[in-house]
mmCIF file of C-alpha atoms in Angstrom:
data_model
loop_
_atom_site.group_PDB
_atom_site.id
_atom_site.type_symbol
_atom_site.label_atom_id
_atom_site.label_comp_id
_atom_site.label_asym_id
_atom_site.label_seq_id
_atom_site.Cartn_x
_atom_site.Cartn_y
_atom_site.Cartn_z
ATOM 1 C CA MET A 132 24.818 -3.586 -7.022
ATOM 2 C CA THR A 133 26.886 -3.203 -3.905
ATOM 3 C CA GLN A 134 25.420 -2.793 -0.446
ATOM 4 C CA GLU A 135 26.833 0.742 -0.272
ATOM 5 C CA THR A 136 24.974 1.805 -3.430
ATOM 6 C CA HIS A 137 21.768 0.264 -2.086
ATOM 7 C CA GLN A 138 21.998 2.343 1.054
ATOM 8 C CA VAL A 139 22.414 5.557 -0.917
ATOM 9 C CA VAL A 140 19.448 4.865 -3.175
ATOM 10 C CA HIS A 141 17.058 3.691 -0.468
ATOM 11 C CA PRO A 142 18.154 5.249 2.834
ATOM 12 C CA GLN A 143 14.687 4.935 4.348
ATOM 13 C CA LEU A 144 14.391 1.315 3.302
ATOM 14 C CA SER A 145 17.571 0.131 4.980
ATOM 15 C CA ALA A 146 17.413 -2.819 7.337
ATOM 16 C CA ASP A 147 18.320 -0.618 10.304
ATOM 17 C CA MET A 148 14.942 1.100 10.057
ATOM 18 C CA PHE A 149 13.028 -2.065 10.845
ATOM 19 C CA ASN A 150 13.926 -2.387 14.513
ATOM 20 C CA LEU A 151 10.720 -2.017 16.483
ATOM 21 C CA SER A 152 12.615 -0.488 19.392
ATOM 22 C CA THR A 153 13.421 3.223 19.265
ATOM 23 C CA THR A 154 16.422 3.913 17.004
ATOM 24 C CA GLN A 155 19.329 6.141 17.961
ATOM 25 C CA SER A 156 18.252 8.838 15.513
ATOM 26 C CA ASP A 157 14.778 8.888 16.997
ATOM 27 C CA ASP A 158 16.263 9.262 20.503
ATOM 28 C CA GLU A 159 18.356 12.202 19.399
ATOM 29 C CA LEU A 160 15.369 13.814 17.720
ATOM 30 C CA LEU A 161 13.253 13.430 20.830
ATOM 31 C CA GLU A 162 16.035 14.852 23.013
ATOM 32 C CA GLU A 163 16.329 17.898 20.766
ATOM 33 C CA GLU A 164 12.638 18.613 21.100
ATOM 34 C CA GLU A 165 12.400 17.654 24.766
ATOM 35 C CA GLU A 166 11.888 21.169 26.054
ATOM 36 C CA THR A 167 9.048 22.004 23.642
ATOM 37 C CA ASN A 168 7.446 18.581 23.282
ATOM 38 C CA GLU A 169 7.269 17.392 26.875
ATOM 39 C CA ALA A 170 4.983 18.555 29.654
ATOM 40 C CA PRO A 171 4.883 17.045 33.136
ATOM 41 C CA ILE A 172 1.514 15.901 34.406
ATOM 42 C CA VAL A 173 1.329 15.518 38.182
ATOM 43 C CA PRO A 174 -1.267 13.048 39.535
ATOM 44 C CA THR A 175 -3.063 14.589 42.510
ATOM 45 C CA ASP A 176 -3.031 11.409 44.575
ATOM 46 C CA LEU A 177 0.694 10.703 44.311
ATOM 47 C CA ASP A 178 3.828 12.120 45.880
ATOM 48 C CA THR A 179 4.855 14.803 43.412
ATOM 49 C CA SER A 180 8.475 14.666 44.492
ATOM 50 C CA SER A 181 8.996 11.149 43.184
ATOM 51 C CA HIS A 182 6.366 10.588 40.466
ATOM 52 C CA THR A 183 6.197 12.520 37.200
ATOM 53 C CA VAL A 184 4.511 11.438 33.971
ATOM 54 C CA ARG A 185 5.902 12.888 30.757
ATOM 55 C CA VAL A 186 3.845 13.151 27.566
ATOM 56 C CA THR A 187 5.515 13.730 24.198
ATOM 57 C CA ARG A 188 4.016 14.674 20.892
ATOM 58 C CA PRO A 189 4.524 12.168 18.051
ATOM 59 C CA VAL A 190 7.304 13.020 15.621
ATOM 60 C CA PRO A 191 5.927 13.838 12.117
ATOM 61 C CA PRO A 192 6.780 11.161 9.539
ATOM 62 C CA ARG A 193 9.599 11.695 7.082
ATOM 63 C CA ASP A 194 8.863 11.545 3.359
ATOM 64 C CA PHE A 195 10.695 8.850 1.421
ATOM 65 C CA VAL A 196 12.872 10.263 -1.363
ATOM 66 C CA LEU A 197 13.881 8.278 -4.441
ATOM 67 C CA PRO A 198 16.914 10.286 -5.633
ATOM 68 C CA ARG A 199 16.999 8.810 -9.118
ATOM 69 C CA ALA A 200 15.290 6.317 -11.393
ATOM 70 C CA LEU A 201 15.779 2.630 -10.591
ATOM 71 C CA THR A 202 18.677 1.122 -12.510
ATOM 72 C CA THR A 203 18.647 -2.565 -11.563
ATOM 73 C CA GLU A 204 16.142 -5.333 -11.007
ATOM 74 C CA LYS A 205 17.430 -5.735 -7.455
ATOM 75 C CA GLU A 206 16.615 -2.106 -6.630
ATOM 76 C CA LEU A 207 13.155 -2.556 -8.092
ATOM 77 C CA LEU A 208 12.411 -5.676 -6.052
ATOM 78 C CA GLU A 209 13.676 -3.993 -2.866
ATOM 79 C CA LEU A 210 11.339 -1.060 -3.388
ATOM 80 C CA ALA A 211 8.362 -3.203 -4.400
ATOM 81 C CA PHE A 212 8.399 -5.835 -1.637
ATOM 82 C CA ARG A 213 10.034 -4.272 1.425
ATOM 83 C CA PRO A 214 7.663 -2.540 3.879
ATOM 84 C CA SER A 215 8.042 1.179 4.354
ATOM 85 C CA ALA A 216 10.419 2.123 7.147
ATOM 86 C CA LEU A 217 9.027 3.164 10.505
ATOM 87 C CA ASN A 218 7.849 6.784 10.673
ATOM 88 C CA THR A 219 8.296 7.184 6.904
ATOM 89 C CA ARG A 220 5.641 8.104 4.349
ATOM 90 C CA VAL A 221 5.992 7.101 0.698
ATOM 91 C CA THR A 222 4.185 9.559 -1.594
ATOM 92 C CA CYS A 223 3.041 8.363 -5.010
ATOM 93 C CA ARG A 224 0.985 9.490 -7.979
ATOM 94 C CA ILE A 225 -1.094 7.227 -10.234
ATOM 95 C CA HIS A 226 -2.060 8.232 -13.766
ATOM 96 C CA ARG A 227 -4.860 6.365 -15.534
ATOM 97 C CA CYS A 228 -4.637 5.936 -19.329
ATOM 98 C CA ARG A 229 -7.939 4.982 -20.949
ATOM 99 C CA ASP A 230 -7.895 6.558 -24.384
ATOM 100 C CA GLY A 231 -8.679 4.765 -27.610
ATOM 101 C CA LEU A 232 -8.443 0.989 -27.347
ATOM 102 C CA ASP A 233 -7.673 1.284 -23.622
ATOM 103 C CA LYS A 234 -11.104 2.687 -22.786
ATOM 104 C CA LEU A 235 -12.382 -0.591 -21.329
ATOM 105 C CA TYR A 236 -8.971 -1.947 -20.334
ATOM 106 C CA PRO A 237 -7.029 1.032 -18.958
ATOM 107 C CA GLN A 238 -3.421 1.149 -17.862
ATOM 108 C CA TYR A 239 -2.304 2.619 -14.548
ATOM 109 C CA HIS A 240 1.162 4.153 -14.225
ATOM 110 C CA LEU A 241 2.575 4.577 -10.723
ATOM 111 C CA PHE A 242 5.224 7.194 -9.957
ATOM 112 C CA ILE A 243 7.199 7.845 -6.776
ATOM 113 C CA GLU A 244 6.678 11.557 -6.105
ATOM 114 C CA HIS A 245 8.979 14.029 -4.326
ATOM 115 C CA LEU A 246 6.655 16.659 -2.859
ATOM 116 C CA ASP A 247 9.332 19.327 -2.290
ATOM 117 C CA THR A 248 10.852 19.283 -5.775
ATOM 118 C CA GLY A 249 7.999 17.835 -7.838
ATOM 119 C CA ASP A 250 10.271 15.130 -9.277
ATOM 120 C CA ILE A 251 8.575 11.861 -10.191
ATOM 121 C CA HIS A 252 9.972 8.454 -11.177
ATOM 122 C CA HIS A 253 7.940 5.841 -13.044
ATOM 123 C CA VAL A 254 8.337 2.507 -11.230
ATOM 124 C CA MET A 255 5.258 0.356 -11.971
ATOM 125 C CA THR A 256 2.502 -0.153 -14.531
ATOM 126 C CA ALA A 257 -0.712 -2.136 -14.097
ATOM 127 C CA ARG A 258 -2.832 -3.402 -16.960
ATOM 128 C CA LYS A 259 -6.344 -4.766 -16.875
ATOM 129 C CA LYS A 260 -6.313 -8.113 -18.625
ATOM 130 C CA ARG A 261 -8.600 -8.691 -21.575
ATOM 131 C CA LYS A 262 -10.765 -11.784 -22.066
ATOM 132 C CA SER A 263 -11.119 -12.515 -18.369
ATOM 133 C CA ASN A 264 -14.375 -13.472 -16.649
ATOM 134 C CA THR A 265 -13.405 -11.375 -13.611
ATOM 135 C CA SER A 266 -11.349 -8.239 -13.087
ATOM 136 C CA TYR A 267 -7.722 -9.197 -13.440
ATOM 137 C CA TYR A 268 -4.783 -6.774 -13.191
ATOM 138 C CA THR A 269 -1.151 -7.586 -13.904
ATOM 139 C CA ILE A 270 1.560 -5.376 -12.373
ATOM 140 C CA THR A 271 4.956 -4.839 -13.996
ATOM 141 C CA GLY A 272 7.983 -3.105 -12.511
ATOM 142 C CA ILE A 273 10.202 -0.797 -14.554
ATOM 143 C CA TYR A 274 13.921 -0.029 -14.307
ATOM 144 C CA ARG A 275 16.532 1.369 -16.659
ATOM 145 C CA GLU A 276 20.271 0.714 -16.405
ATOM 146 C CA SER A 277 21.152 3.808 -18.452
ATOM 147 C CA GLN A 278 19.678 6.213 -20.988
ATOM 148 C CA THR A 279 21.362 4.279 -23.801
ATOM 149 C CA VAL A 280 19.535 0.992 -23.186
ATOM 150 C CA PRO A 281 15.814 0.145 -23.343
ATOM 151 C CA GLU A 282 13.752 -0.086 -20.175
ATOM 152 C CA GLY A 283 13.760 -3.394 -18.327
ATOM 153 C CA TYR A 284 10.514 -4.968 -17.147
ATOM 154 C CA VAL A 285 9.850 -7.392 -14.317
ATOM 155 C CA GLU A 286 6.515 -9.069 -13.651
ATOM 156 C CA LEU A 287 5.751 -8.369 -10.012
ATOM 157 C CA GLY A 288 2.239 -9.565 -9.274
ATOM 158 C CA LYS A 289 -1.444 -9.585 -10.016
ATOM 159 C CA VAL A 290 -4.794 -8.647 -8.510
ATOM 160 C CA ARG A 291 -7.862 -10.739 -9.214
ATOM 161 C CA SER A 292 -11.485 -10.325 -8.111
ATOM 162 C CA ASN A 293 -14.555 -12.485 -7.817
ATOM 163 C CA PHE A 294 -17.438 -12.036 -10.279
ATOM 164 C CA LEU A 295 -19.253 -9.373 -8.238
ATOM 165 C CA GLY A 296 -16.110 -7.363 -7.623
ATOM 166 C CA THR A 297 -16.466 -7.556 -3.850
ATOM 167 C CA THR A 298 -13.374 -9.665 -3.087
ATOM 168 C CA PHE A 299 -9.847 -9.211 -4.432
ATOM 169 C CA VAL A 300 -6.728 -11.297 -3.827
ATOM 170 C CA ILE A 301 -3.178 -9.975 -4.316
ATOM 171 C CA TYR A 302 -0.381 -12.331 -5.427
ATOM 172 C CA SER A 303 3.221 -12.057 -6.477
ATOM 173 C CA HIS A 304 4.212 -13.380 -9.890
ATOM 174 C CA GLY A 305 4.478 -17.136 -9.643
ATOM 175 C CA LYS A 306 2.870 -20.521 -10.068
ATOM 176 C CA ASN A 307 -0.693 -21.196 -8.925
ATOM 177 C CA PRO A 308 -0.530 -24.354 -6.763
ATOM 178 C CA LEU A 309 -4.231 -25.010 -7.340
ATOM 179 C CA LYS A 310 -3.790 -25.367 -11.110
ATOM 180 C CA ARG A 311 -1.718 -27.671 -13.253
ATOM 181 C CA GLU A 312 0.721 -25.331 -15.015
ATOM 182 C CA MET A 313 3.446 -27.779 -15.891
ATOM 183 C CA ALA A 314 2.977 -27.156 -19.609
ATOM 184 C CA THR A 315 3.065 -23.352 -19.327
ATOM 185 C CA LYS A 316 5.891 -20.862 -19.019
ATOM 186 C CA LYS A 317 5.277 -20.694 -15.258
ATOM 187 C CA LYS A 318 6.349 -24.259 -14.606
ATOM 188 C CA ASP A 319 9.845 -23.196 -13.490
ATOM 189 C CA LEU A 320 8.629 -20.358 -11.252
ATOM 190 C CA PRO A 321 8.210 -20.672 -7.472
ATOM 191 C CA ILE A 322 4.738 -20.903 -6.000
ATOM 192 C CA ARG A 323 3.190 -17.445 -5.908
ATOM 193 C CA GLU A 324 3.328 -15.437 -2.690
ATOM 194 C CA GLU A 325 0.025 -14.281 -1.198
ATOM 195 C CA LEU A 326 0.378 -10.567 -0.372
ATOM 196 C CA GLY A 327 -3.106 -9.592 0.746
ATOM 197 C CA ALA A 328 -6.843 -9.571 0.179
ATOM 198 C CA VAL A 329 -9.459 -6.805 -0.003
ATOM 199 C CA LEU A 330 -13.127 -7.294 0.851
ATOM 200 C CA TYR A 331 -15.860 -4.766 0.049
ATOM 201 C CA ASP A 332 -19.124 -4.961 1.991
ATOM 202 C CA PRO A 333 -22.105 -5.522 -0.346
ATOM 203 C CA ASN A 334 -24.047 -2.278 -0.714
ATOM 204 C CA ILE A 335 -26.660 -2.432 -3.460
ATOM 205 C CA LEU A 336 -27.290 1.064 -4.935
ATOM 206 C CA GLY A 337 -25.286 2.601 -2.112
ATOM 207 C CA PHE A 338 -28.136 2.630 0.428
ATOM 208 C CA LYS A 339 -25.722 1.804 3.270
ATOM 209 C CA GLY A 340 -23.576 4.880 2.643
ATOM 210 C CA PRO A 341 -19.922 5.007 1.480
ATOM 211 C CA ARG A 342 -17.901 1.934 0.634
ATOM 212 C CA LYS A 343 -16.628 -0.237 3.469
ATOM 213 C CA MET A 344 -13.367 -2.100 2.965
ATOM 214 C CA THR A 345 -11.536 -4.774 4.915
ATOM 215 C CA ILE A 346 -7.880 -5.390 4.105
ATOM 216 C CA LEU A 347 -6.209 -8.649 5.118
ATOM 217 C CA MET A 348 -2.441 -9.022 5.341
ATOM 218 C CA HIS A 349 -0.036 -11.352 7.085
ATOM 219 C CA ALA A 350 1.447 -9.844 10.232
ATOM 220 C CA LEU A 351 5.105 -8.821 10.132
ATOM 221 C CA THR A 352 7.810 -10.415 12.221
ATOM 222 C CA ARG A 353 9.036 -8.847 15.479
ATOM 223 C CA ASP A 354 11.877 -7.084 13.666
ATOM 224 C CA GLY A 355 9.438 -5.524 11.180
ATOM 225 C CA LYS A 356 10.112 -7.789 8.223
ATOM 226 C CA ARG A 357 7.527 -9.396 5.973
ATOM 227 C CA SER A 358 7.629 -13.188 5.920
ATOM 228 C CA GLU A 359 6.816 -14.964 2.681
ATOM 229 C CA TYR A 360 3.568 -16.945 2.644
ATOM 230 C CA ARG A 361 3.089 -19.277 -0.300
ATOM 231 C CA PRO A 362 -0.031 -21.329 0.487
ATOM 232 C CA VAL A 363 -0.514 -24.545 -1.456
ATOM 233 C CA LYS A 364 -4.071 -25.281 -0.266
ATOM 234 C CA GLU A 365 -7.168 -23.123 -0.217
ATOM 235 C CA SER A 366 -7.542 -23.614 3.547
ATOM 236 C CA GLU A 367 -4.155 -21.922 4.074
ATOM 237 C CA MET A 368 -5.117 -18.746 2.211
ATOM 238 C CA LEU A 369 -6.006 -15.410 3.794
ATOM 239 C CA LEU A 370 -9.682 -15.448 2.894
ATOM 240 C CA SER A 371 -10.185 -18.960 4.246
ATOM 241 C CA LYS A 372 -8.398 -18.153 7.512
ATOM 242 C CA TYR A 373 -10.411 -14.973 7.980
ATOM 243 C CA ARG A 374 -13.773 -16.602 7.259
ATOM 244 C CA ASP A 375 -12.963 -19.551 9.517
ATOM 245 C CA GLY A 376 -12.182 -17.245 12.433
ATOM 246 C CA GLY A 377 -8.432 -17.707 12.250
ATOM 247 C CA ALA A 378 -7.562 -14.019 12.074
ATOM 248 C CA ARG A 379 -5.376 -13.950 15.196
ATOM 249 C CA ASP A 380 -2.177 -14.179 13.179
ATOM 250 C CA LEU A 381 -3.444 -11.802 10.478
ATOM 251 C CA LEU A 382 -3.290 -8.026 10.198
ATOM 252 C CA VAL A 383 -6.849 -6.765 9.640
ATOM 253 C CA LEU A 384 -7.300 -3.163 8.494
ATOM 254 C CA HIS A 385 -10.372 -1.129 7.517
ATOM 255 C CA ASN A 386 -11.084 2.061 5.659
ATOM 256 C CA LYS A 387 -11.723 5.036 7.911
ATOM 257 C CA SER A 388 -15.402 5.978 8.077
ATOM 258 C CA PRO A 389 -15.994 9.429 6.526
ATOM 259 C CA GLN A 390 -17.991 12.014 8.456
ATOM 260 C CA TRP A 391 -21.173 13.647 7.178
ATOM 261 C CA ASN A 392 -20.767 17.374 6.490
ATOM 262 C CA GLU A 393 -24.011 19.336 6.770
ATOM 263 C CA GLU A 394 -22.602 22.330 4.917
ATOM 264 C CA THR A 395 -21.561 20.383 1.821
ATOM 265 C CA GLN A 396 -24.185 17.645 2.238
ATOM 266 C CA SER A 397 -21.573 14.982 1.645
ATOM 267 C CA PHE A 398 -19.265 12.530 3.414
ATOM 268 C CA VAL A 399 -15.778 13.935 3.954
ATOM 269 C CA LEU A 400 -12.294 12.806 5.046
ATOM 270 C CA ASN A 401 -9.285 14.956 5.878
ATOM 271 C CA PHE A 402 -6.516 14.176 3.368
ATOM 272 C CA ASN A 403 -4.401 17.192 4.382
ATOM 273 C CA GLY A 404 -4.363 18.577 0.857
ATOM 274 C CA ARG A 405 -3.255 15.383 -0.889
ATOM 275 C CA VAL A 406 -6.726 14.782 -2.379
ATOM 276 C CA THR A 407 -8.660 17.630 -3.993
ATOM 277 C CA GLN A 408 -11.677 16.093 -5.764
ATOM 278 C CA ALA A 409 -14.633 14.155 -4.408
ATOM 279 C CA SER A 410 -14.891 10.551 -5.567
ATOM 280 C CA VAL A 411 -16.361 7.280 -4.379
ATOM 281 C CA LYS A 412 -12.861 5.858 -4.912
ATOM 282 C CA ASN A 413 -11.232 8.012 -2.187
ATOM 283 C CA PHE A 414 -10.294 6.170 1.015
ATOM 284 C CA GLN A 415 -7.989 6.036 4.028
ATOM 285 C CA ILE A 416 -6.841 2.768 5.635
ATOM 286 C CA VAL A 417 -6.414 2.468 9.410
ATOM 287 C CA HIS A 418 -6.205 -0.143 12.157
ATOM 288 C CA ASP A 419 -9.104 -0.293 14.607
ATOM 289 C CA ASN A 420 -6.713 0.236 17.534
ATOM 290 C CA ASP A 421 -5.381 3.546 16.180
ATOM 291 C CA LEU A 422 -7.727 5.494 13.936
ATOM 292 C CA ASP A 423 -5.323 8.444 13.728
ATOM 293 C CA TYR A 424 -2.484 6.482 12.123
ATOM 294 C CA ILE A 425 -3.194 6.469 8.387
ATOM 295 C CA VAL A 426 -1.548 3.343 6.980
ATOM 296 C CA MET A 427 -2.549 4.274 3.427
ATOM 297 C CA GLN A 428 -4.630 6.874 1.630
ATOM 298 C CA PHE A 429 -5.756 7.221 -1.957
ATOM 299 C CA GLY A 430 -7.814 9.798 -3.821
ATOM 300 C CA ARG A 431 -8.470 11.839 -6.933
ATOM 301 C CA VAL A 432 -6.756 15.108 -7.804
ATOM 302 C CA GLU A 433 -7.712 15.306 -11.496
ATOM 303 C CA ARG A 434 -9.966 13.360 -13.857
ATOM 304 C CA ASP A 435 -7.359 10.650 -14.443
ATOM 305 C CA SER A 436 -4.757 11.527 -11.810
ATOM 306 C CA PHE A 437 -4.709 10.202 -8.253
ATOM 307 C CA THR A 438 -2.398 10.376 -5.239
ATOM 308 C CA MET A 439 -1.448 7.379 -3.107
ATOM 309 C CA ASP A 440 0.506 7.518 0.152
ATOM 310 C CA TYR A 441 1.428 4.597 2.369
ATOM 311 C CA LYS A 442 3.421 3.893 5.531
ATOM 312 C CA TYR A 443 4.597 0.976 7.642
ATOM 313 C CA PRO A 444 3.694 -1.910 7.534
ATOM 314 C CA MET A 445 2.719 -1.830 3.833
ATOM 315 C CA CYS A 446 5.018 -2.279 0.876
ATOM 316 C CA LEU A 447 4.644 -0.525 -2.467
ATOM 317 C CA LEU A 448 3.214 -3.520 -4.340
ATOM 318 C CA GLN A 449 0.549 -4.069 -1.669
ATOM 319 C CA ALA A 450 -0.474 -0.401 -1.641
ATOM 320 C CA PHE A 451 -0.663 -0.164 -5.450
ATOM 321 C CA SER A 452 -2.727 -3.359 -5.591
ATOM 322 C CA ILE A 453 -5.200 -2.060 -2.997
ATOM 323 C CA ALA A 454 -5.567 1.167 -4.980
ATOM 324 C CA LEU A 455 -6.357 -0.845 -8.126
ATOM 325 C CA THR A 456 -9.293 -2.514 -6.375
ATOM 326 C CA SER A 457 -10.860 0.912 -5.850
ATOM 327 C CA PHE A 458 -10.821 1.628 -9.596
ATOM 328 C CA ASP A 459 -12.778 -1.486 -10.397
ATOM 329 C CA ALA A 460 -16.546 -1.416 -10.957
ATOM 330 C CA LYS A 461 -18.460 -3.298 -8.256
ATOM 331 C CA LEU A 462 -21.885 -4.658 -9.161
ATOM 332 C CA ALA A 463 -22.925 -5.312 -5.577
ATOM 333 C CA CYS A 464 -21.349 -2.258 -3.909
ATOM 334 C CA GLU A 465 -22.896 0.771 -5.575
#
C-alpha cells in the first residue's frame, strides 16, 4: 500500500496529527471562530491599555471516519496500534454473541461506526479462551483485500486476568519472555509488547458503591507516538512498577465517579446519548488532572450491544481490551 493510499484511508491517523503543538488547521479554525469564541477579561489591578487576557472555548472533537473496510494487514495494524489523533474521537460498537455453545465463552465483534451515516465496518473479534484457569481473551484483526477473496485474520493481542478477576494485563501477540516457548509456534515471534493493565478495587457484594478502575499505560513520547515496551523481567512490567511506586513514567487513568441521582435512586454518568441502558459495566475513563476530558467511554445500548468511544492517547486495541475487562465476572468486585 502506498503512502498516498494510507493517507486517504486514515486521514485522522496521519503522522501530522501527532504534533503536540497547535497544527495549522487548528490555528485557522480558532481564527475563524475568534469573534464568537473569545472574550477579553480585564484584571482590575492591571493597566487595561496593555494587559488583556483572552479565553477561548475548546474546539469540539472531530469524529474519525473509516471510509471503507480494511483491505490490507498494514492498514489493520495502523488502525489497531496507533493512538487516536489529537482532538479526534473514534466511535465504535461492540456486539456480544453468546448463543448456543458460546453461552459461557462469548465472542465480541468490534465495529468502527460512522454516526452520521450509520455505516459500520467489522475490524476486530475477541474470543474468550476455553480451558483456562483465569479469564483469557484473544483478539484478532480482520481485513479483506476484495469481495472475491476470503477474509484475512491477524492475531493482535490478548487480555488475561488474575483468578479473582481484579487485575488484567494487555499484551500484543508475541512470545512470553517468562516462559520457555522454544518448542511452540511462538518461538519465531518477537517478545510480546505490554500495552496496559487494568485494576479493579475489591468490593465484596458492592458495599463500596460502583466499580472503581485504575488503568495503567506507558506515557507517549513528546511527539505523541507510542513507544514499544517489551519487558523481559517481571520487575519491568507495568504492575510491578506501579506497586513499587515507580509510576512517574506511567500514564495512570481512572474511571469517572458517577453521581447519585435522588430522582432515579441510582448512580448516573452523562454519556451524551451514546449509552441508553443502565449497567454495572458502563464507565468513563479520565485523568485526575482533567475530569472533563473523556479519554474513553463504554456502555450498553441493547441487551448484547454496546458503544465504545475513545480519544488520544489511546489506540483501538487498548480501548477494546479495556472494554473486555468490564464484561468479565469479578468475584471480589460485586
